[in-house]
Amino acid sequence: MLFTIDTNCIIDLERDTAFAPPLRELIAAHRRGEAEVAVPAVAASEVQRDGQYLENFGQFEERLAQAGLDGLRLIHPIGGWGWAVFEYEAASRTFRPGTTTDKPPQENNAKCGFACHTIVKARDYVFTDYGAR
């Protein structure tokens, strides 16, 4: 299964928020060969936390290195859409990745992309309902 580190995750690592320790463990698991973690290259074009844009991709690579993300694979966007399915486990109040045994079955791919998500435009293009927190 592929996990992606988005701009918010990078900021969490930079600011050492409460989300940073589990992100670091995920990255450590990747380095041990126990997980696959990548960074969407499109994050380089997003507005940075200071409200500015990076001037070049080299700055993005430096930012990744400072956050401990150097050496992670960069993935290219699929028609501008990200994709993930999580199933809410009410008993534990946690989420887990969707699998092929769920209803409907969820494979670890993004074959639908734009065509699927445009039907949920009114929900900000997101299918998932968020569980109670």
mmCIF file of N, CA and C in Angstrom:
data_model
loop_
_atom_site.group_PDB
_atom_site.id
_atom_site.type_symbol
_atom_site.label_atom_id
_atom_site.label_comp_id
_atom_site.label_asym_id
_atom_site.label_seq_id
_atom_site.Cartn_x
_atom_site.Cartn_y
_atom_site.Cartn_z
ATOM 1 N N MET A 1 0.842 -1.168 0.000
ATOM 2 C CA MET A 1 0.000 0.000 0.000
ATOM 3 C C MET A 1 0.889 1.235 0.000
ATOM 4 N N LEU A 2 0.497 2.205 -0.770
ATOM 5 C CA LEU A 2 1.254 3.447 -0.876
ATOM 6 C C LEU A 2 0.621 4.511 0.010
ATOM 7 N N PHE A 3 1.436 5.129 0.846
ATOM 8 C CA PHE A 3 1.026 6.270 1.658
ATOM 9 C C PHE A 3 1.663 7.505 1.042
ATOM 10 N N THR A 4 0.908 8.602 0.968
ATOM 11 C CA THR A 4 1.473 9.834 0.436
ATOM 12 C C THR A 4 1.521 10.901 1.523
ATOM 13 N N ILE A 5 2.583 11.660 1.492
ATOM 14 C CA ILE A 5 2.817 12.756 2.428
ATOM 15 C C ILE A 5 2.448 14.043 1.694
ATOM 16 N N ASP A 6 1.395 14.723 2.145
ATOM 17 C CA ASP A 6 0.959 15.938 1.460
ATOM 18 C C ASP A 6 1.541 17.183 2.136
ATOM 19 N N THR A 7 1.171 18.340 1.624
ATOM 20 C CA THR A 7 1.694 19.603 2.144
ATOM 21 C C THR A 7 1.407 19.768 3.633
ATOM 22 N N ASN A 8 0.215 19.384 4.075
ATOM 23 C CA ASN A 8 -0.100 19.511 5.499
ATOM 24 C C ASN A 8 0.804 18.629 6.352
ATOM 25 N N CYS A 9 1.139 17.453 5.858
ATOM 26 C CA CYS A 9 2.059 16.571 6.584
ATOM 27 C C CYS A 9 3.445 17.211 6.667
ATOM 28 N N ILE A 10 3.887 17.814 5.568
ATOM 29 C CA ILE A 10 5.196 18.476 5.570
ATOM 30 C C ILE A 10 5.204 19.585 6.616
ATOM 31 N N ILE A 11 4.131 20.360 6.658
ATOM 32 C CA ILE A 11 4.026 21.438 7.653
ATOM 33 C C ILE A 11 4.030 20.859 9.062
ATOM 34 N N ASP A 12 3.300 19.761 9.282
ATOM 35 C CA ASP A 12 3.295 19.124 10.605
ATOM 36 C C ASP A 12 4.702 18.708 11.021
ATOM 37 N N LEU A 13 5.468 18.166 10.085
ATOM 38 C CA LEU A 13 6.847 17.770 10.390
ATOM 39 C C LEU A 13 7.706 18.998 10.678
ATOM 40 N N GLU A 14 7.538 20.053 9.889
ATOM 41 C CA GLU A 14 8.317 21.279 10.093
ATOM 42 C C GLU A 14 8.001 21.933 11.430
ATOM 43 N N ARG A 15 6.751 21.922 11.810
ATOM 44 C CA ARG A 15 6.324 22.573 13.057
ATOM 45 C C ARG A 15 6.378 21.642 14.260
ATOM 46 N N ASP A 16 6.677 20.386 14.019
ATOM 47 C CA ASP A 16 6.731 19.370 15.067
ATOM 48 C C ASP A 16 5.423 19.331 15.870
ATOM 49 N N THR A 17 4.307 19.258 15.144
ATOM 50 C CA THR A 17 2.996 19.197 15.781
ATOM 51 C C THR A 17 2.752 17.808 16.368
ATOM 52 N N ALA A 18 1.581 17.613 16.943
ATOM 53 C CA ALA A 18 1.213 16.312 17.502
ATOM 54 C C ALA A 18 1.145 15.226 16.433
ATOM 55 N N PHE A 19 0.994 15.626 15.161
ATOM 56 C CA PHE A 19 0.934 14.652 14.071
ATOM 57 C C PHE A 19 2.328 14.219 13.601
ATOM 58 N N ALA A 20 3.365 14.939 13.992
ATOM 59 C CA ALA A 20 4.720 14.636 13.517
ATOM 60 C C ALA A 20 5.227 13.262 13.956
ATOM 61 N N PRO A 21 5.071 12.847 15.230
ATOM 62 C CA PRO A 21 5.601 11.526 15.623
ATOM 63 C C PRO A 21 5.045 10.357 14.801
ATOM 64 N N PRO A 22 3.716 10.263 14.568
ATOM 65 C CA PRO A 22 3.268 9.137 13.733
ATOM 66 C C PRO A 22 3.743 9.255 12.283
ATOM 67 N N LEU A 23 3.896 10.476 11.790
ATOM 68 C CA LEU A 23 4.437 10.648 10.438
ATOM 69 C C LEU A 23 5.884 10.164 10.388
ATOM 70 N N ARG A 24 6.653 10.498 11.416
ATOM 71 C CA ARG A 24 8.049 10.035 11.454
ATOM 72 C C ARG A 24 8.126 8.517 11.542
ATOM 73 N N GLU A 25 7.214 7.909 12.274
ATOM 74 C CA GLU A 25 7.200 6.436 12.361
ATOM 75 C C GLU A 25 6.858 5.829 11.005
ATOM 76 N N LEU A 26 5.930 6.440 10.289
ATOM 77 C CA LEU A 26 5.595 5.956 8.954
ATOM 78 C C LEU A 26 6.805 6.056 8.027
ATOM 79 N N ILE A 27 7.522 7.161 8.101
ATOM 80 C CA ILE A 27 8.719 7.341 7.280
ATOM 81 C C ILE A 27 9.795 6.327 7.681
ATOM 82 N N ALA A 28 9.939 6.083 8.993
ATOM 83 C CA ALA A 28 10.906 5.082 9.459
ATOM 84 C C ALA A 28 10.521 3.693 8.950
ATOM 85 N N ALA A 29 9.220 3.384 8.949
ATOM 86 C CA ALA A 29 8.757 2.097 8.430
ATOM 87 C C ALA A 29 9.096 1.987 6.944
ATOM 88 N N HIS A 30 8.970 3.082 6.212
ATOM 89 C CA HIS A 30 9.344 3.087 4.796
ATOM 90 C C HIS A 30 10.834 2.777 4.641
ATOM 91 N N ARG A 31 11.646 3.426 5.440
ATOM 92 C CA ARG A 31 13.091 3.240 5.332
ATOM 93 C C ARG A 31 13.501 1.814 5.725
ATOM 94 N N ARG A 32 12.704 1.160 6.572
ATOM 95 C CA ARG A 32 12.958 -0.241 6.950
ATOM 96 C C ARG A 32 12.382 -1.213 5.920
ATOM 97 N N GLY A 33 11.667 -0.697 4.909
ATOM 98 C CA GLY A 33 11.059 -1.545 3.896
ATOM 99 C C GLY A 33 9.731 -2.136 4.311
ATOM 100 N N GLU A 34 9.102 -1.577 5.349
ATOM 101 C CA GLU A 34 7.833 -2.093 5.868
ATOM 102 C C GLU A 34 6.619 -1.326 5.357
ATOM 103 N N ALA A 35 6.834 -0.237 4.654
ATOM 104 C CA ALA A 35 5.744 0.572 4.093
ATOM 105 C C ALA A 35 6.294 1.282 2.863
ATOM 106 N N GLU A 36 5.390 1.745 2.026
ATOM 107 C CA GLU A 36 5.802 2.527 0.862
ATOM 108 C C GLU A 36 5.237 3.932 1.036
ATOM 109 N N VAL A 37 6.127 4.913 1.092
ATOM 110 C CA VAL A 37 5.735 6.297 1.304
ATOM 111 C C VAL A 37 6.305 7.142 0.168
ATOM 112 N N ALA A 38 5.494 8.046 -0.349
ATOM 113 C CA ALA A 38 5.928 8.927 -1.427
ATOM 114 C C ALA A 38 5.352 10.322 -1.201
ATOM 115 N N VAL A 39 5.865 11.256 -1.953
ATOM 116 C CA VAL A 39 5.410 12.645 -1.885
ATOM 117 C C VAL A 39 4.884 13.036 -3.261
ATOM 118 N N PRO A 40 3.638 13.540 -3.343
ATOM 119 C CA PRO A 40 3.142 14.033 -4.628
ATOM 120 C C PRO A 40 3.952 15.254 -5.062
ATOM 121 N N ALA A 41 4.530 15.201 -6.236
ATOM 122 C CA ALA A 41 5.359 16.299 -6.731
ATOM 123 C C ALA A 41 4.577 17.596 -6.849
ATOM 124 N N VAL A 42 3.254 17.500 -7.017
ATOM 125 C CA VAL A 42 2.433 18.696 -7.166
ATOM 126 C C VAL A 42 2.476 19.564 -5.910
ATOM 127 N N ALA A 43 2.856 19.004 -4.776
ATOM 128 C CA ALA A 43 2.957 19.790 -3.540
ATOM 129 C C ALA A 43 3.963 20.937 -3.695
ATOM 130 N N ALA A 44 4.903 20.801 -4.606
ATOM 131 C CA ALA A 44 5.880 21.867 -4.840
ATOM 132 C C ALA A 44 5.228 23.128 -5.364
ATOM 133 N N SER A 45 4.075 23.012 -5.995
ATOM 134 C CA SER A 45 3.414 24.173 -6.594
ATOM 135 C C SER A 45 2.371 24.795 -5.685
ATOM 136 N N GLU A 46 2.181 24.229 -4.494
ATOM 137 C CA GLU A 46 1.151 24.743 -3.591
ATOM 138 C C GLU A 46 1.666 25.946 -2.804
ATOM 139 N N VAL A 47 0.745 26.759 -2.338
ATOM 140 C CA VAL A 47 1.094 27.903 -1.509
ATOM 141 C C VAL A 47 1.748 27.371 -0.236
ATOM 142 N N GLN A 48 2.873 27.965 0.127
ATOM 143 C CA GLN A 48 3.593 27.543 1.312
ATOM 144 C C GLN A 48 2.974 28.182 2.554
ATOM 145 N N ARG A 49 3.407 27.744 3.718
ATOM 146 C CA ARG A 49 2.770 28.225 4.954
ATOM 147 C C ARG A 49 2.964 29.723 5.175
ATOM 148 N N ASP A 50 3.950 30.345 4.514
ATOM 149 C CA ASP A 50 4.120 31.793 4.634
ATOM 150 C C ASP A 50 3.280 32.564 3.615
ATOM 151 N N GLY A 51 2.430 31.823 2.845
ATOM 152 C CA GLY A 51 1.559 32.451 1.870
ATOM 153 C C GLY A 51 2.218 32.689 0.522
ATOM 154 N N GLN A 52 3.460 32.271 0.370
ATOM 155 C CA GLN A 52 4.202 32.466 -0.868
ATOM 156 C C GLN A 52 4.330 31.149 -1.632
ATOM 157 N N TYR A 53 4.778 31.248 -2.862
ATOM 158 C CA TYR A 53 5.092 30.073 -3.675
ATOM 159 C C TYR A 53 6.601 29.892 -3.700
ATOM 160 N N LEU A 54 7.032 28.653 -3.866
ATOM 161 C CA LEU A 54 8.456 28.392 -4.041
ATOM 162 C C LEU A 54 8.887 28.901 -5.412
ATOM 163 N N GLU A 55 10.130 29.314 -5.520
ATOM 164 C CA GLU A 55 10.625 29.836 -6.795
ATOM 165 C C GLU A 55 11.029 28.726 -7.749
ATOM 166 N N ASN A 56 11.423 27.576 -7.218
ATOM 167 C CA ASN A 56 11.853 26.493 -8.091
ATOM 168 C C ASN A 56 11.734 25.159 -7.366
ATOM 169 N N PHE A 57 11.862 24.089 -8.121
ATOM 170 C CA PHE A 57 11.694 22.754 -7.557
ATOM 171 C C PHE A 57 12.824 22.404 -6.593
ATOM 172 N N GLY A 58 13.993 22.974 -6.809
ATOM 173 C CA GLY A 58 15.114 22.748 -5.895
ATOM 174 C C GLY A 58 14.781 23.187 -4.479
ATOM 175 N N GLN A 59 14.037 24.279 -4.334
ATOM 176 C CA GLN A 59 13.609 24.731 -3.007
ATOM 177 C C GLN A 59 12.695 23.695 -2.360
ATOM 178 N N PHE A 60 11.849 23.080 -3.155
ATOM 179 C CA PHE A 60 10.960 22.045 -2.645
ATOM 180 C C PHE A 60 11.778 20.849 -2.162
ATOM 181 N N GLU A 61 12.766 20.455 -2.933
ATOM 182 C CA GLU A 61 13.623 19.337 -2.529
ATOM 183 C C GLU A 61 14.360 19.652 -1.230
ATOM 184 N N GLU A 62 14.807 20.895 -1.069
ATOM 185 C CA GLU A 62 15.463 21.315 0.180
ATOM 186 C C GLU A 62 14.483 21.238 1.342
ATOM 187 N N ARG A 63 13.266 21.678 1.113
ATOM 188 C CA ARG A 63 12.229 21.633 2.156
ATOM 189 C C ARG A 63 11.961 20.195 2.574
ATOM 190 N N LEU A 64 11.879 19.280 1.601
ATOM 191 C CA LEU A 64 11.671 17.868 1.918
ATOM 192 C C LEU A 64 12.823 17.328 2.759
ATOM 193 N N ALA A 65 14.045 17.680 2.394
ATOM 194 C CA ALA A 65 15.211 17.204 3.144
ATOM 195 C C ALA A 65 15.178 17.728 4.580
ATOM 196 N N GLN A 66 14.830 18.995 4.767
ATOM 197 C CA GLN A 66 14.773 19.581 6.106
ATOM 198 C C GLN A 66 13.697 18.920 6.959
ATOM 199 N N ALA A 67 12.644 18.423 6.309
ATOM 200 C CA ALA A 67 11.550 17.759 7.040
ATOM 201 C C ALA A 67 11.818 16.261 7.218
ATOM 202 N N GLY A 68 12.979 15.781 6.748
ATOM 203 C CA GLY A 68 13.304 14.368 6.881
ATOM 204 C C GLY A 68 12.678 13.496 5.816
ATOM 205 N N LEU A 69 12.280 14.109 4.695
ATOM 206 C CA LEU A 69 11.602 13.375 3.632
ATOM 207 C C LEU A 69 12.480 13.166 2.409
ATOM 208 N N ASP A 70 13.761 13.472 2.532
ATOM 209 C CA ASP A 70 14.656 13.295 1.392
ATOM 210 C C ASP A 70 14.744 11.816 1.028
ATOM 211 N N GLY A 71 14.869 11.572 -0.249
ATOM 212 C CA GLY A 71 14.987 10.199 -0.732
ATOM 213 C C GLY A 71 13.662 9.504 -0.978
ATOM 214 N N LEU A 72 12.532 10.120 -0.564
ATOM 215 C CA LEU A 72 11.240 9.510 -0.856
ATOM 216 C C LEU A 72 10.920 9.694 -2.333
ATOM 217 N N ARG A 73 10.226 8.724 -2.885
ATOM 218 C CA ARG A 73 9.821 8.792 -4.292
ATOM 219 C C ARG A 73 8.837 9.942 -4.485
ATOM 220 N N LEU A 74 9.010 10.678 -5.561
ATOM 221 C CA LEU A 74 8.053 11.715 -5.946
ATOM 222 C C LEU A 74 7.093 11.101 -6.947
ATOM 223 N N ILE A 75 5.800 11.280 -6.707
ATOM 224 C CA ILE A 75 4.821 10.729 -7.638
ATOM 225 C C ILE A 75 4.148 11.865 -8.400
ATOM 226 N N HIS A 76 3.819 11.571 -9.622
ATOM 227 C CA HIS A 76 3.176 12.554 -10.484
ATOM 228 C C HIS A 76 1.666 12.481 -10.302
ATOM 229 N N PRO A 77 0.983 13.619 -10.403
ATOM 230 C CA PRO A 77 -0.469 13.615 -10.222
ATOM 231 C C PRO A 77 -1.191 12.880 -11.339
ATOM 232 N N ILE A 78 -2.375 12.358 -10.986
ATOM 233 C CA ILE A 78 -3.214 11.650 -11.950
ATOM 234 C C ILE A 78 -4.372 12.581 -12.281
ATOM 235 N N GLY A 79 -4.223 13.369 -13.315
ATOM 236 C CA GLY A 79 -5.292 14.290 -13.688
ATOM 237 C C GLY A 79 -5.618 15.277 -12.586
ATOM 238 N N GLY A 80 -4.681 15.534 -11.679
ATOM 239 C CA GLY A 80 -4.901 16.488 -10.603
ATOM 240 C C GLY A 80 -5.667 15.929 -9.425
ATOM 241 N N TRP A 81 -5.906 14.623 -9.381
ATOM 242 C CA TRP A 81 -6.709 14.047 -8.316
ATOM 243 C C TRP A 81 -5.877 13.140 -7.433
ATOM 244 N N GLY A 82 -6.069 13.263 -6.138
ATOM 245 C CA GLY A 82 -5.498 12.312 -5.191
ATOM 246 C C GLY A 82 -6.553 11.267 -4.910
ATOM 247 N N TRP A 83 -6.163 10.160 -4.298
ATOM 248 C CA TRP A 83 -7.132 9.091 -4.095
ATOM 249 C C TRP A 83 -6.788 8.296 -2.856
ATOM 250 N N ALA A 84 -7.749 8.087 -1.997
ATOM 251 C CA ALA A 84 -7.577 7.232 -0.832
ATOM 252 C C ALA A 84 -8.950 6.851 -0.323
ATOM 253 N N VAL A 85 -9.080 5.657 0.208
ATOM 254 C CA VAL A 85 -10.324 5.194 0.809
ATOM 255 C C VAL A 85 -10.007 4.721 2.214
ATOM 256 N N PHE A 86 -10.762 5.221 3.174
ATOM 257 C CA PHE A 86 -10.600 4.784 4.543
ATOM 258 C C PHE A 86 -11.951 4.352 5.076
ATOM 259 N N GLU A 87 -11.965 3.265 5.814
ATOM 260 C CA GLU A 87 -13.177 2.752 6.439
ATOM 261 C C GLU A 87 -13.139 3.128 7.915
ATOM 262 N N TYR A 88 -14.248 3.670 8.404
ATOM 263 C CA TYR A 88 -14.332 4.064 9.807
ATOM 264 C C TYR A 88 -14.736 2.871 10.653
ATOM 265 N N GLU A 89 -13.957 2.600 11.684
ATOM 266 C CA GLU A 89 -14.248 1.519 12.621
ATOM 267 C C GLU A 89 -14.881 2.152 13.869
ATOM 268 N N ALA A 90 -16.204 2.085 13.972
ATOM 269 C CA ALA A 90 -16.928 2.765 15.047
ATOM 270 C C ALA A 90 -16.495 2.287 16.427
ATOM 271 N N ALA A 91 -16.253 0.998 16.591
ATOM 272 C CA ALA A 91 -15.900 0.460 17.913
ATOM 273 C C ALA A 91 -14.630 1.099 18.461
ATOM 274 N N SER A 92 -13.643 1.303 17.603
ATOM 275 C CA SER A 92 -12.376 1.876 18.061
ATOM 276 C C SER A 92 -12.261 3.366 17.745
ATOM 277 N N ARG A 93 -13.259 3.887 17.009
ATOM 278 C CA ARG A 93 -13.255 5.296 16.591
ATOM 279 C C ARG A 93 -11.994 5.647 15.811
ATOM 280 N N THR A 94 -11.579 4.724 14.941
ATOM 281 C CA THR A 94 -10.398 4.938 14.120
ATOM 282 C C THR A 94 -10.718 4.625 12.663
ATOM 283 N N PHE A 95 -9.805 4.981 11.785
ATOM 284 C CA PHE A 95 -9.928 4.683 10.373
ATOM 285 C C PHE A 95 -8.904 3.625 9.995
ATOM 286 N N ARG A 96 -9.224 2.849 8.976
ATOM 287 C CA ARG A 96 -8.267 1.908 8.399
ATOM 288 C C ARG A 96 -8.379 2.019 6.892
ATOM 289 N N PRO A 97 -7.315 1.681 6.176
ATOM 290 C CA PRO A 97 -7.389 1.742 4.715
ATOM 291 C C PRO A 97 -8.439 0.774 4.174
ATOM 292 N N GLY A 98 -9.146 1.175 3.128
ATOM 293 C CA GLY A 98 -10.105 0.300 2.468
ATOM 294 C C GLY A 98 -9.400 -0.878 1.815
ATOM 295 N N THR A 99 -10.105 -2.015 1.719
ATOM 296 C CA THR A 99 -9.514 -3.218 1.130
ATOM 297 C C THR A 99 -10.479 -3.839 0.126
ATOM 298 N N THR A 100 -10.032 -4.887 -0.524
ATOM 299 C CA THR A 100 -10.856 -5.572 -1.511
ATOM 300 C C THR A 100 -11.972 -6.378 -0.862
ATOM 301 N N THR A 101 -11.966 -6.541 0.475
ATOM 302 C CA THR A 101 -13.048 -7.265 1.152
ATOM 303 C C THR A 101 -14.168 -6.343 1.618
ATOM 304 N N ASP A 102 -13.971 -5.030 1.487
ATOM 305 C CA ASP A 102 -15.010 -4.074 1.883
ATOM 306 C C ASP A 102 -16.132 -4.050 0.858
ATOM 307 N N LYS A 103 -17.253 -3.451 1.247
ATOM 308 C CA LYS A 103 -18.387 -3.307 0.343
ATOM 309 C C LYS A 103 -18.635 -1.822 0.140
ATOM 310 N N PRO A 104 -18.411 -1.258 -1.024
ATOM 311 C CA PRO A 104 -17.865 -1.922 -2.204
ATOM 312 C C PRO A 104 -16.375 -2.180 -2.026
ATOM 313 N N PRO A 105 -15.840 -3.157 -2.757
ATOM 314 C CA PRO A 105 -14.408 -3.457 -2.648
ATOM 315 C C PRO A 105 -13.566 -2.275 -3.108
ATOM 316 N N GLN A 106 -12.458 -2.059 -2.432
ATOM 317 C CA GLN A 106 -11.575 -0.952 -2.774
ATOM 318 C C GLN A 106 -10.190 -1.491 -3.070
ATOM 319 N N GLU A 107 -9.754 -1.304 -4.306
ATOM 320 C CA GLU A 107 -8.395 -1.672 -4.657
ATOM 321 C C GLU A 107 -7.494 -0.464 -4.433
ATOM 322 N N ASN A 108 -6.213 -0.694 -4.375
ATOM 323 C CA ASN A 108 -5.258 0.376 -4.134
ATOM 324 C C ASN A 108 -4.801 0.978 -5.451
ATOM 325 N N ASN A 109 -5.703 1.659 -6.108
ATOM 326 C CA ASN A 109 -5.372 2.320 -7.365
ATOM 327 C C ASN A 109 -6.255 3.545 -7.523
ATOM 328 N N ALA A 110 -6.059 4.257 -8.570
ATOM 329 C CA ALA A 110 -6.867 5.452 -8.819
ATOM 330 C C ALA A 110 -7.390 5.412 -10.247
ATOM 331 N N LYS A 111 -8.019 4.323 -10.598
ATOM 332 C CA LYS A 111 -8.473 4.161 -11.976
ATOM 333 C C LYS A 111 -9.607 5.114 -12.341
ATOM 334 N N CYS A 112 -10.410 5.516 -11.365
ATOM 335 C CA CYS A 112 -11.562 6.340 -11.722
ATOM 336 C C CYS A 112 -11.180 7.803 -11.921
ATOM 337 N N GLY A 113 -10.450 8.387 -10.970
ATOM 338 C CA GLY A 113 -9.998 9.769 -11.088
ATOM 339 C C GLY A 113 -11.108 10.767 -11.332
ATOM 340 N N PHE A 114 -10.919 11.628 -12.291
ATOM 341 C CA PHE A 114 -11.814 12.744 -12.562
ATOM 342 C C PHE A 114 -13.247 12.304 -12.828
ATOM 343 N N ALA A 115 -13.420 11.248 -13.610
ATOM 344 C CA ALA A 115 -14.771 10.819 -13.980
ATOM 345 C C ALA A 115 -15.613 10.483 -12.753
ATOM 346 N N CYS A 116 -15.037 9.810 -11.796
ATOM 347 C CA CYS A 116 -15.792 9.442 -10.592
ATOM 348 C C CYS A 116 -16.069 10.653 -9.702
ATOM 349 N N HIS A 117 -15.059 11.442 -9.466
ATOM 350 C CA HIS A 117 -15.197 12.498 -8.466
ATOM 351 C C HIS A 117 -16.067 13.656 -8.908
ATOM 352 N N THR A 118 -16.255 13.844 -10.192
ATOM 353 C CA THR A 118 -17.116 14.941 -10.622
ATOM 354 C C THR A 118 -18.566 14.703 -10.217
ATOM 355 N N ILE A 119 -18.955 13.450 -9.965
ATOM 356 C CA ILE A 119 -20.339 13.214 -9.542
ATOM 357 C C ILE A 119 -20.579 13.625 -8.094
ATOM 358 N N VAL A 120 -19.508 13.917 -7.346
ATOM 359 C CA VAL A 120 -19.672 14.390 -5.968
ATOM 360 C C VAL A 120 -19.125 15.817 -5.823
ATOM 361 N N LYS A 121 -19.276 16.584 -6.873
ATOM 362 C CA LYS A 121 -18.796 17.971 -6.866
ATOM 363 C C LYS A 121 -19.393 18.758 -5.697
ATOM 364 N N ALA A 122 -20.662 18.545 -5.404
ATOM 365 C CA ALA A 122 -21.328 19.275 -4.319
ATOM 366 C C ALA A 122 -20.734 18.964 -2.950
ATOM 367 N N ARG A 123 -19.945 17.882 -2.859
ATOM 368 C CA ARG A 123 -19.291 17.503 -1.601
ATOM 369 C C ARG A 123 -17.791 17.742 -1.696
ATOM 370 N N ASP A 124 -17.383 18.752 -2.434
ATOM 371 C CA ASP A 124 -15.968 19.058 -2.643
ATOM 372 C C ASP A 124 -15.210 17.895 -3.250
ATOM 373 N N TYR A 125 -15.902 17.125 -4.096
ATOM 374 C CA TYR A 125 -15.307 16.009 -4.834
ATOM 375 C C TYR A 125 -14.863 14.854 -3.934
ATOM 376 N N VAL A 126 -15.410 14.752 -2.733
ATOM 377 C CA VAL A 126 -14.998 13.721 -1.780
ATOM 378 C C VAL A 126 -16.168 12.782 -1.511
ATOM 379 N N PHE A 127 -15.937 11.484 -1.629
ATOM 380 C CA PHE A 127 -16.962 10.480 -1.360
ATOM 381 C C PHE A 127 -17.110 10.186 0.131
ATOM 382 N N THR A 128 -16.007 10.204 0.876
ATOM 383 C CA THR A 128 -15.970 9.699 2.232
ATOM 384 C C THR A 128 -16.727 10.583 3.207
ATOM 385 N N ASP A 129 -17.542 9.959 4.060
ATOM 386 C CA ASP A 129 -18.128 10.658 5.199
ATOM 387 C C ASP A 129 -17.150 10.512 6.359
ATOM 388 N N TYR A 130 -16.922 11.582 7.057
ATOM 389 C CA TYR A 130 -15.998 11.531 8.186
ATOM 390 C C TYR A 130 -16.717 11.044 9.432
ATOM 391 N N GLY A 131 -16.076 10.180 10.183
ATOM 392 C CA GLY A 131 -16.666 9.644 11.399
ATOM 393 C C GLY A 131 -16.606 10.648 12.540
ATOM 394 N N ALA A 132 -17.275 10.333 13.630
ATOM 395 C CA ALA A 132 -17.261 11.185 14.823
ATOM 396 C C ALA A 132 -15.860 11.246 15.388
ATOM 397 N N ARG A 133 -15.517 12.363 15.943
ATOM 398 C CA ARG A 133 -14.196 12.508 16.573
ATOM 399 C C ARG A 133 -14.361 12.920 18.006
#
